[in-house]
Every structure is written in C-alpha cells, then in structure tokens.
Amino acid sequence: QEQLVESGGGSVQAGGSLTLSCAVSGNAFSGYCMGWFRNNLEKGREGVAVITSGGAASYLDSVKGRFNISRDNLKSTLYLEMNSLNPEDTAMYFCAAVSAIQIWGKCRIDLLDPNDLPYWGQGTQVTVSS
C-alpha cells in the first residue's frame, strides 16, 4: 500500500506563493501518473494539475500560468508551485497517484477520473486571504 504525505500548505495573502510537496513511499513512483486535486465547499473536488510519468503536465484552466507541477523521481516527490494565489484557490489540496499502465493515455487533466486513482494523501490546507 503506497503512502502519500503532503506538506507545504498554509495561509497567505492574495498574490502570495506556496509550494506543496507530496512524498510517496515505495519504489514505483517513476511509473505513476500523479495529480494534485483540491476540495472546497463551493466547488467540491476538482483536478488542479496532472503530470505523466514522463513529465508532461496539464492544468485546470483557472490555474494555468500561475501553478507549476513537477516531479523528482529520484526523491519520489511531487511538487506544486503556486503563484499569484487568490481567495478562490482556498481549499484542501490532495496529491494522488495511479500506475500509468493502469490508465494508459488518460494522464491528462481533462481525461483523468479521480475515481481511477487508488492512492491519496491526507491533504494539506491552503488558505488565501484577500
């Protein structure tokens, strides 16, 4: 059973920046499709950014140009750099993983179904004040 542990959340003012990290246990990280998702009361759960095992990234339209997803396969760690944050970004952020082979060709923000990801972290809260 994989374990995913997020860190880096916090409270910032609008316009500020945060970088989230997700450490993944085990030796299979390099073969995973990885994603960041967020959950808030207004919008429910939505996919924020997804990255393939090869490093190709895709984003939710509202975060394009502000957020950057990346991965370090040697450290088995996923990152989400968030810039120009606004109050609408306030949410609990989760990282999630699935074997790329399991969802072949669907590791993209508009194709990936969260229900297809078996591994999830516990979440880290991001709060942006105006």
CSV table of C-alpha atoms in Angstrom, one decimal:
chain,number,residue,atom,x,y,z
A,1,GLN,CA,0.0,0.0,0.0
A,2,GLU,CA,1.5,3.3,-1.1
A,3,GLN,CA,1.6,6.2,1.3
A,4,LEU,CA,1.4,9.8,0.1
A,5,VAL,CA,2.2,12.6,2.5
A,6,GLU,CA,1.6,16.2,1.5
A,7,SER,CA,3.2,19.2,3.1
A,8,GLY,CA,3.7,22.9,2.5
A,9,GLY,CA,0.2,24.2,2.9
A,10,GLY,CA,-0.5,27.3,4.9
A,11,SER,CA,-2.1,30.8,5.0
A,12,VAL,CA,-1.0,33.5,2.6
A,13,GLN,CA,-2.4,36.8,1.4
A,14,ALA,CA,-3.7,37.2,-2.1
A,15,GLY,CA,-0.8,37.5,-4.6
A,16,GLY,CA,1.4,35.3,-2.5
A,17,SER,CA,3.0,32.0,-3.3
A,18,LEU,CA,3.3,28.5,-1.8
A,19,THR,CA,4.9,25.3,-2.8
A,20,LEU,CA,3.3,22.0,-1.9
A,21,SER,CA,5.2,18.7,-1.7
A,22,CYS,CA,4.0,15.1,-1.8
A,23,ALA,CA,6.3,12.4,-0.7
A,24,VAL,CA,5.5,8.9,-2.0
A,25,SER,CA,6.7,5.7,-0.3
A,26,GLY,CA,7.8,2.6,-2.2
A,27,ASN,CA,9.8,2.2,-5.4
A,28,ALA,CA,7.1,2.7,-8.1
A,29,PHE,CA,6.9,6.5,-8.2
A,30,SER,CA,8.6,6.9,-11.5
A,31,GLY,CA,5.9,4.8,-13.2
A,32,TYR,CA,3.0,6.7,-11.7
A,33,CYS,CA,0.7,9.3,-13.2
A,34,MET,CA,0.5,11.9,-10.4
A,35,GLY,CA,-2.1,14.6,-9.8
A,36,TRP,CA,-3.0,17.4,-7.5
A,37,PHE,CA,-6.7,17.8,-6.6
A,38,ARG,CA,-8.4,20.3,-4.3
A,39,ASN,CA,-11.7,20.2,-2.4
A,40,ASN,CA,-13.7,23.2,-1.1
A,41,LEU,CA,-17.3,23.8,-0.1
A,42,GLU,CA,-18.2,25.9,-3.1
A,43,LYS,CA,-16.8,23.8,-6.0
A,44,GLY,CA,-16.3,20.4,-4.4
A,45,ARG,CA,-13.4,18.4,-5.7
A,46,GLU,CA,-11.6,19.5,-8.8
A,47,GLY,CA,-8.4,18.4,-10.6
A,48,VAL,CA,-5.7,21.1,-10.4
A,49,ALA,CA,-2.7,19.7,-12.3
A,50,VAL,CA,-1.6,16.3,-13.6
A,51,ILE,CA,1.8,15.1,-14.7
A,52,THR,CA,2.7,11.9,-16.6
A,53,SER,CA,5.4,9.5,-15.7
A,54,GLY,CA,7.4,11.2,-18.5
A,55,GLY,CA,6.9,14.7,-17.1
A,56,ALA,CA,4.1,16.0,-19.4
A,57,ALA,CA,1.9,18.4,-17.4
A,58,SER,CA,-1.7,19.6,-17.8
A,59,TYR,CA,-3.6,22.1,-15.8
A,60,LEU,CA,-7.0,23.4,-14.7
A,61,ASP,CA,-7.8,26.4,-16.9
A,62,SER,CA,-8.0,28.7,-13.9
A,63,VAL,CA,-4.5,27.9,-12.7
A,64,LYS,CA,-2.7,28.0,-16.0
A,65,GLY,CA,0.2,30.3,-15.9
A,66,ARG,CA,0.1,30.5,-12.1
A,67,PHE,CA,0.7,26.9,-11.0
A,68,ASN,CA,3.5,24.6,-12.0
A,69,ILE,CA,3.5,20.8,-11.3
A,70,SER,CA,6.8,18.9,-11.3
A,71,ARG,CA,8.2,15.7,-10.0
A,72,ASP,CA,11.6,14.4,-8.8
A,73,ASN,CA,11.7,10.7,-9.5
A,74,LEU,CA,15.0,10.2,-7.5
A,75,LYS,CA,13.3,11.7,-4.4
A,76,SER,CA,9.9,10.1,-5.1
A,77,THR,CA,8.4,13.5,-4.6
A,78,LEU,CA,5.7,15.5,-6.4
A,79,TYR,CA,5.5,19.3,-6.2
A,80,LEU,CA,3.0,22.1,-6.9
A,81,GLU,CA,4.4,25.6,-7.1
A,82,MET,CA,1.5,28.0,-6.7
A,83,ASN,CA,2.0,31.7,-7.5
A,84,SER,CA,-0.4,34.7,-7.7
A,85,LEU,CA,-2.7,33.0,-5.3
A,86,ASN,CA,-6.2,34.3,-4.9
A,87,PRO,CA,-9.0,33.6,-2.4
A,88,GLU,CA,-10.7,31.2,-4.9
A,89,ASP,CA,-7.6,28.9,-4.5
A,90,THR,CA,-8.5,28.3,-0.9
A,91,ALA,CA,-9.1,24.6,-0.5
A,92,MET,CA,-7.7,21.4,0.9
A,93,TYR,CA,-5.1,20.1,-1.6
A,94,PHE,CA,-4.5,16.4,-2.1
A,95,CYS,CA,-2.0,14.5,-4.2
A,96,ALA,CA,-3.0,11.2,-5.8
A,97,ALA,CA,-1.3,8.5,-7.8
A,98,VAL,CA,-2.1,5.7,-10.2
A,99,SER,CA,0.1,3.4,-12.2
A,100,ALA,CA,0.5,4.9,-15.7
A,101,ILE,CA,-0.1,1.5,-17.2
A,102,GLN,CA,-3.4,1.2,-15.4
A,103,ILE,CA,-4.8,4.4,-17.0
A,104,TRP,CA,-2.8,4.4,-20.2
A,105,GLY,CA,-3.3,7.5,-22.3
A,106,LYS,CA,-5.6,9.2,-19.7
A,107,CYS,CA,-3.0,11.0,-17.6
A,108,ARG,CA,-4.3,14.4,-18.5
A,109,ILE,CA,-6.4,16.9,-16.5
A,110,ASP,CA,-9.4,16.6,-18.8
A,111,LEU,CA,-9.3,12.8,-19.1
A,112,LEU,CA,-8.2,11.6,-15.7
A,113,ASP,CA,-11.1,10.4,-13.4
A,114,PRO,CA,-10.3,10.9,-9.7
A,115,ASN,CA,-12.1,7.6,-9.1
A,116,ASP,CA,-9.4,5.8,-11.0
A,117,LEU,CA,-6.6,6.9,-8.6
A,118,PRO,CA,-6.2,4.4,-5.8
A,119,TYR,CA,-3.6,6.2,-3.8
A,120,TRP,CA,-4.3,9.5,-2.0
A,121,GLY,CA,-2.6,11.6,0.6
A,122,GLN,CA,-4.3,13.1,3.7
A,123,GLY,CA,-4.4,16.6,2.3
A,124,THR,CA,-2.9,20.0,3.2
A,125,GLN,CA,-4.9,23.1,3.7
A,126,VAL,CA,-4.2,26.3,1.6
A,127,THR,CA,-6.0,29.4,2.7
A,128,VAL,CA,-5.7,32.7,0.8
A,129,SER,CA,-6.9,35.9,2.3
A,130,SER,CA,-7.9,39.0,0.4
